[in-house]
Coordinates of C-alpha atoms in Angstrom, one line a residue:
Chain A
M1 CA 260.3 189.1 94.0
P2 CA 257.1 191.1 94.8
E3 CA 257.8 194.3 96.7
R4 CA 256.1 193.4 99.9
I5 CA 257.3 189.8 100.3
T6 CA 260.3 189.6 102.6
F7 CA 260.4 186.1 103.9
K8 CA 262.9 186.3 106.7
S9 CA 263.6 182.6 107.1
L10 CA 263.8 181.6 103.5
N11 CA 267.6 181.8 103.4
K12 CA 267.9 179.0 106.0
V13 CA 266.8 176.0 103.9
Q14 CA 265.0 175.9 100.5
R15 CA 261.9 173.8 101.1
S16 CA 260.3 171.5 98.6
C17 CA 256.7 170.5 97.9
V18 CA 255.0 167.7 95.9
F19 CA 253.1 169.0 92.9
S20 CA 250.2 167.0 91.4
N21 CA 248.2 167.7 88.3
L22 CA 244.8 166.2 89.1
D23 CA 243.1 167.2 85.7
T24 CA 239.4 167.5 86.4
L25 CA 238.0 166.7 89.9
E26 CA 234.6 167.3 91.4
Y27 CA 234.7 170.1 94.0
K28 CA 233.7 168.0 97.0
R29 CA 236.2 165.3 96.2
A30 CA 238.9 167.9 95.9
L31 CA 237.9 169.4 99.2
D32 CA 238.0 165.9 100.8
L33 CA 241.5 165.4 99.4
Q34 CA 242.7 168.8 100.7
I35 CA 241.3 168.1 104.2
S36 CA 242.8 164.6 104.3
T37 CA 246.2 166.0 103.2
L38 CA 245.9 168.8 105.8
N39 CA 245.0 166.3 108.6
A40 CA 247.9 164.0 107.6
K41 CA 250.2 167.0 108.0
I42 CA 248.8 168.0 111.4
D43 CA 249.2 164.4 112.6
N44 CA 252.7 164.0 111.1
P45 CA 254.6 167.3 110.5
S46 CA 257.1 165.5 108.3
E47 CA 254.5 164.9 105.7
P48 CA 255.4 166.9 102.6
D49 CA 253.8 170.2 101.6
R50 CA 251.6 169.5 98.6
V51 CA 250.2 171.6 95.7
F52 CA 247.3 170.4 93.6
Y53 CA 246.5 171.8 90.1
L54 CA 243.1 171.0 88.7
E55 CA 239.9 172.1 87.1
H56 CA 236.4 171.6 88.6
P57 CA 233.1 170.8 86.9
E58 CA 230.7 173.7 87.3
V59 CA 230.1 174.6 90.9
Y60 CA 229.4 177.6 93.1
T61 CA 231.3 177.8 96.4
L62 CA 230.4 180.0 99.4
G63 CA 233.0 181.5 101.8
R64 CA 233.0 180.9 105.6
R65 CA 230.7 183.9 106.0
G66 CA 228.4 182.8 103.2
G67 CA 227.5 184.7 100.0
R68 CA 224.2 183.0 99.1
E69 CA 222.7 186.5 99.1
N70 CA 224.9 187.3 96.1
L71 CA 223.2 184.8 93.9
T72 CA 221.2 186.8 91.3
V73 CA 219.2 183.8 90.0
S74 CA 217.1 181.3 91.9
E75 CA 218.6 178.1 93.3
D76 CA 216.0 176.2 91.4
F77 CA 217.4 177.6 88.2
L78 CA 220.9 176.5 89.2
S79 CA 219.5 173.0 90.1
S80 CA 218.0 172.8 86.6
R81 CA 221.4 173.4 85.2
G82 CA 222.9 170.8 87.5
I83 CA 225.1 173.3 89.3
E84 CA 225.6 172.7 93.0
I85 CA 226.3 175.3 95.7
V86 CA 228.9 174.2 98.3
Q87 CA 229.6 175.8 101.7
T88 CA 233.3 176.1 102.4
D89 CA 235.4 177.6 105.3
R90 CA 237.7 179.7 103.1
G91 CA 237.9 183.5 103.2
G92 CA 236.0 185.6 100.7
N93 CA 232.4 185.4 99.3
I94 CA 230.6 183.4 96.6
T95 CA 232.5 182.4 93.5
F96 CA 232.2 180.1 90.5
H97 CA 234.5 177.3 89.3
G98 CA 234.2 175.5 86.0
P99 CA 236.1 173.8 83.1
G100 CA 238.7 176.1 81.6
Q101 CA 239.5 177.7 85.0
A102 CA 243.0 176.8 86.4
V103 CA 242.8 176.1 90.2
L104 CA 245.8 175.8 92.5
Y105 CA 245.5 174.5 96.1
P106 CA 248.7 174.7 98.1
I107 CA 248.6 172.6 101.4
I108 CA 251.6 174.3 103.0
N109 CA 252.8 174.8 106.5
L110 CA 253.2 178.6 106.2
E111 CA 255.0 179.0 109.6
Q112 CA 257.6 176.4 108.6
A113 CA 258.0 178.1 105.3
G114 CA 258.4 181.5 106.9
I115 CA 255.5 183.0 105.0
G116 CA 253.0 185.2 106.7
V117 CA 249.3 184.9 105.8
A118 CA 249.0 188.3 104.2
D119 CA 252.2 187.7 102.2
F120 CA 250.8 184.3 101.1
V121 CA 247.7 185.9 99.7
H122 CA 249.8 188.5 98.0
G123 CA 252.1 185.8 96.6
M124 CA 249.1 183.9 95.2
E125 CA 247.9 187.0 93.4
E126 CA 251.5 187.5 92.1
I127 CA 251.5 184.0 90.6
M128 CA 248.4 184.8 88.6
K129 CA 249.8 188.2 87.6
L130 CA 253.0 186.8 86.3
T131 CA 251.2 183.9 84.5
V132 CA 248.9 186.2 82.6
L133 CA 251.8 188.5 81.8
D134 CA 253.5 185.5 80.1
F135 CA 250.5 185.6 77.7
G136 CA 251.1 189.4 77.2
I137 CA 248.2 190.5 79.5
T138 CA 248.9 193.2 82.0
A139 CA 246.9 192.7 85.2
D140 CA 247.1 194.0 88.7
R141 CA 245.9 193.7 92.2
D142 CA 243.3 196.1 93.6
P143 CA 244.1 197.1 97.2
K144 CA 240.4 197.4 98.0
N145 CA 239.2 194.2 96.3
H146 CA 241.6 191.4 96.2
G147 CA 242.1 189.0 93.3
L148 CA 243.6 189.9 90.0
W149 CA 242.2 192.5 87.6
V150 CA 242.6 193.5 83.9
G151 CA 241.4 197.1 84.1
R152 CA 238.0 196.8 85.7
K153 CA 237.5 193.2 84.8
K154 CA 238.3 190.4 87.2
I155 CA 240.4 187.5 85.9
G156 CA 241.5 185.7 89.0
S157 CA 240.4 185.1 92.7
V158 CA 242.1 184.0 95.9
G159 CA 240.4 182.5 99.0
I160 CA 242.3 180.5 101.7
S161 CA 241.8 179.0 105.1
I162 CA 244.5 178.3 107.7
K163 CA 244.4 175.5 110.3
K164 CA 247.3 174.9 112.6
N165 CA 249.4 177.1 110.4
I166 CA 248.6 175.0 107.3
S167 CA 246.9 176.5 104.2
I168 CA 244.0 175.0 102.3
H169 CA 242.0 176.3 99.3
G170 CA 243.9 178.7 97.0
L171 CA 243.5 180.5 93.7
A172 CA 241.4 180.3 90.6
L173 CA 242.5 181.9 87.3
N174 CA 240.1 182.2 84.3
V175 CA 242.0 180.7 81.4
C176 CA 239.3 179.7 78.9
P177 CA 236.0 179.1 80.8
D178 CA 232.5 179.8 79.8
L179 CA 232.0 183.1 81.8
T180 CA 228.2 183.0 81.6
P181 CA 227.7 181.5 85.1
F182 CA 229.6 184.4 86.7
S183 CA 226.7 186.6 85.5
W184 CA 224.4 184.7 87.8
I185 CA 226.2 185.9 90.9
N186 CA 227.9 189.0 92.3
P187 CA 231.3 187.5 92.2
C188 CA 233.1 187.8 95.6
G189 CA 230.1 189.9 96.8
L190 CA 230.9 192.7 94.4
E191 CA 228.0 194.2 92.3
N192 CA 228.4 195.0 88.6
V193 CA 231.8 193.2 88.2
A194 CA 232.6 192.0 84.8
M195 CA 234.8 188.9 84.5
T196 CA 237.4 188.1 81.8
S197 CA 239.8 185.3 80.9
I198 CA 243.1 184.8 79.2
A199 CA 241.3 183.5 76.1
M200 CA 238.9 186.5 76.0
E201 CA 241.7 189.0 76.5
K202 CA 243.7 187.4 73.6
G203 CA 240.7 186.8 71.4
M204 CA 241.3 183.0 71.3
D205 CA 238.9 180.5 69.9
T206 CA 237.7 178.4 72.8
T207 CA 235.6 176.0 70.8
K208 CA 238.4 173.5 70.2
D209 CA 239.0 171.2 73.1
E210 CA 242.6 170.5 72.0
V211 CA 243.5 174.2 72.0
N212 CA 242.0 174.6 75.5
K213 CA 243.9 171.6 76.8
D214 CA 247.1 173.0 75.5
L215 CA 246.3 176.3 77.2
M216 CA 245.6 174.6 80.5
N217 CA 248.8 172.6 80.3
R218 CA 250.8 175.8 79.6
V219 CA 249.2 177.5 82.6
C220 CA 250.1 174.5 84.8
H221 CA 253.8 174.8 83.8
L222 CA 253.7 178.6 84.5
F223 CA 252.0 178.2 87.9
C224 CA 254.7 175.7 88.9
H225 CA 257.5 178.0 87.8
H226 CA 256.1 181.2 89.4
F227 CA 255.0 179.4 92.6
S228 CA 258.5 178.0 93.0
K229 CA 260.2 181.4 92.4
I230 CA 257.8 183.5 94.5
F231 CA 257.8 181.3 97.6
N232 CA 261.3 179.9 97.1
I233 CA 260.0 176.4 97.3
S234 CA 261.3 173.8 94.9
I235 CA 258.7 171.6 93.1
I236 CA 258.8 167.8 93.0
R237 CA 256.3 166.6 90.3
E238 CA 254.3 163.5 91.2
Chain B
M1 CA 255.9 191.5 107.9
K2 CA 257.8 193.3 110.6
E3 CA 261.1 192.2 112.1
I4 CA 260.5 190.4 115.4
S5 CA 262.5 193.1 117.1
D6 CA 259.9 195.7 116.0
L7 CA 257.0 193.7 117.6
N8 CA 255.6 194.2 121.1
F9 CA 255.6 191.3 123.5
P10 CA 254.5 192.3 127.1
E11 CA 256.1 190.5 130.0
D12 CA 252.8 190.1 131.9
V13 CA 251.1 187.7 129.5
K14 CA 251.7 184.0 128.6
Y15 CA 252.0 182.8 125.0
T16 CA 251.1 179.7 123.0
K17 CA 252.9 178.1 120.0
D18 CA 249.8 179.1 118.0
H19 CA 250.4 182.8 118.9
E20 CA 247.6 183.4 121.3
W21 CA 248.2 185.3 124.6
S22 CA 246.6 184.8 128.0
K23 CA 246.6 187.1 131.0
S24 CA 245.3 186.2 134.4
C25 CA 243.4 188.6 136.6
G26 CA 241.7 187.2 139.7
D27 CA 239.8 184.0 138.5
I28 CA 239.4 185.3 135.0
V29 CA 241.8 184.8 132.1
T30 CA 241.7 187.2 129.1
I31 CA 242.8 185.9 125.7
G32 CA 243.9 187.4 122.4
L33 CA 246.3 187.2 119.5
S34 CA 250.0 188.2 119.8
D35 CA 251.5 191.1 118.0
Y36 CA 253.4 188.5 115.8
A37 CA 250.1 186.8 114.9
Q38 CA 248.3 190.0 113.9
D39 CA 251.3 191.1 111.9
Q40 CA 251.4 187.8 110.0
L41 CA 247.6 187.9 109.3
G42 CA 247.5 191.5 107.9
E43 CA 244.4 193.6 108.0
I44 CA 241.7 191.8 109.9
V45 CA 238.2 192.3 108.5
F46 CA 236.1 189.9 110.7
V47 CA 236.4 188.1 114.0
E48 CA 234.2 185.1 114.6
L49 CA 233.5 184.9 118.3
P50 CA 232.1 182.1 120.5
E51 CA 229.0 182.5 122.7
V52 CA 229.2 183.3 126.4
G53 CA 228.6 180.0 128.2
D54 CA 230.4 177.9 125.7
S55 CA 233.1 175.6 127.1
F56 CA 236.3 174.5 125.4
S57 CA 239.2 172.2 126.1
Q58 CA 242.8 173.4 125.9
G59 CA 243.9 173.6 122.2
D60 CA 240.3 173.6 120.8
E61 CA 239.3 176.0 118.0
F62 CA 237.2 178.7 119.6
G63 CA 236.7 181.0 116.7
S64 CA 238.4 182.5 113.7
V65 CA 239.8 185.7 112.3
E66 CA 239.4 186.7 108.7
S67 CA 242.1 188.8 107.2
V68 CA 241.7 189.8 103.5
K69 CA 240.7 186.5 101.7
A70 CA 242.1 184.3 104.4
V71 CA 240.3 182.7 107.4
S72 CA 242.5 181.5 110.2
E73 CA 241.3 179.4 113.1
V74 CA 242.2 180.5 116.7
Y75 CA 242.8 178.1 119.5
I76 CA 242.1 178.3 123.3
P77 CA 245.3 178.3 125.4
I78 CA 243.7 176.7 128.4
S79 CA 240.4 174.8 129.1
G80 CA 237.5 176.9 130.5
E81 CA 234.1 178.5 130.0
I82 CA 233.6 181.7 128.0
V83 CA 232.5 184.4 130.4
G84 CA 233.1 187.4 128.1
I85 CA 233.5 188.2 124.4
N86 CA 234.9 191.5 123.0
E87 CA 231.7 192.8 121.3
D88 CA 233.7 195.8 120.0
L89 CA 235.3 193.5 117.5
E90 CA 232.0 193.0 115.7
D91 CA 232.2 196.6 114.4
A92 CA 235.9 197.2 114.7
P93 CA 237.8 194.0 114.0
E94 CA 240.9 196.1 113.2
L95 CA 241.3 196.6 117.0
V96 CA 243.1 193.2 116.9
N97 CA 245.7 194.8 114.5
E98 CA 245.9 198.1 116.3
D99 CA 245.8 197.2 120.0
C100 CA 246.1 193.4 120.3
Y101 CA 246.9 193.3 124.0
E102 CA 244.3 195.8 125.3
G103 CA 241.3 196.9 123.1
G104 CA 241.8 194.0 120.7
W105 CA 241.3 191.2 123.3
I106 CA 239.0 188.5 122.1
I107 CA 237.6 186.4 124.9
K108 CA 237.5 186.1 128.7
I109 CA 237.3 182.7 130.3
K110 CA 236.8 181.1 133.7
P111 CA 239.6 178.5 133.6
E112 CA 238.8 174.9 134.5
D113 CA 242.4 174.3 135.7
P114 CA 244.4 177.5 136.2
S115 CA 247.6 175.5 136.5
Q116 CA 247.4 175.0 132.7
L117 CA 248.8 178.5 132.5
D118 CA 252.1 177.2 133.8
D119 CA 252.5 175.2 130.6
L120 CA 252.4 178.3 128.4
M121 CA 255.5 180.3 127.4
D122 CA 256.8 183.5 129.0
K123 CA 258.1 186.3 126.8
A124 CA 261.7 184.9 126.7
A125 CA 260.6 181.4 125.7
Y126 CA 258.1 182.8 123.1
L127 CA 260.8 185.0 121.6
N128 CA 263.2 182.0 121.4
M129 CA 260.5 180.0 119.5
L130 CA 259.9 182.9 117.1
K131 CA 263.6 183.3 116.4
G132 CA 263.8 179.5 115.7

């Protein structure tokens, strides 16, 4: 268990959550799904916690406090590439999502689970850290700039929002995406940040769809495993 | 996270299940986040405040606090009109962590119905809720 996570109430009852692999889902549809899941849990606290695993088609998302100023190309240019910019209410600044990036959205009542917000963010980073370690990649958190880093290159990001003690949004880990669109922003508001991915670190060929699909499936299994261990929540696969 | 016994819960404020506190002084009520809430959130980097003159009903979201990479909504304990906001938090949001009951207060309101304060928890009831 990560050093700072001391969930006091976890010994009472082991909680469970329903895990769904949604494959590829457009960002706004995934956001609608998260919000409807959240609202269902607010209306009926016995609704289960849920975790969604997915990839998005190419999209930029802004944090609650924005991030449009960290675009380094024009919005017309992005429009010409068919890439939308979506305002969200999560923490953090601008980021990019696209195919080959593994995204995890836990819709969890943190108070019932006995997990503090800071510990939840820390735990999400730990899930990514242990996942890349399973590929033989050593990565770590940076106390100043959250997310997950391989040396000075960023490989994963976290941004969440809490409503009535329930989390939405989550984490994004670069598995085998085209990293070019990250060069059109200052990711998370940080200038001169280089991005990396599991495939880049391991020198994998990302031109074969089958290989990429196997990689994404492997990451899905690892996310499940590490999520369950770190937060002591058992997984029910849907 | 700290143990509950290591956190500070003054006797002279009332608490909500969402971890806000309210303190009445004359016809004004001051509102902030409890020591438990700030400890759970971790280092607070931004506080989104309402405007003076805004009105909210009990339980409405009136703003948010952003700790590192996480935005959490905050809810008003009783209905009323905003008559003061803590402008110090714009430059020093960490006051909510460092001094949540004094320098880290968030808003002051003129309550619509002061008797709503009676519905909130005293220290003993709040501690019972936290201990589950």
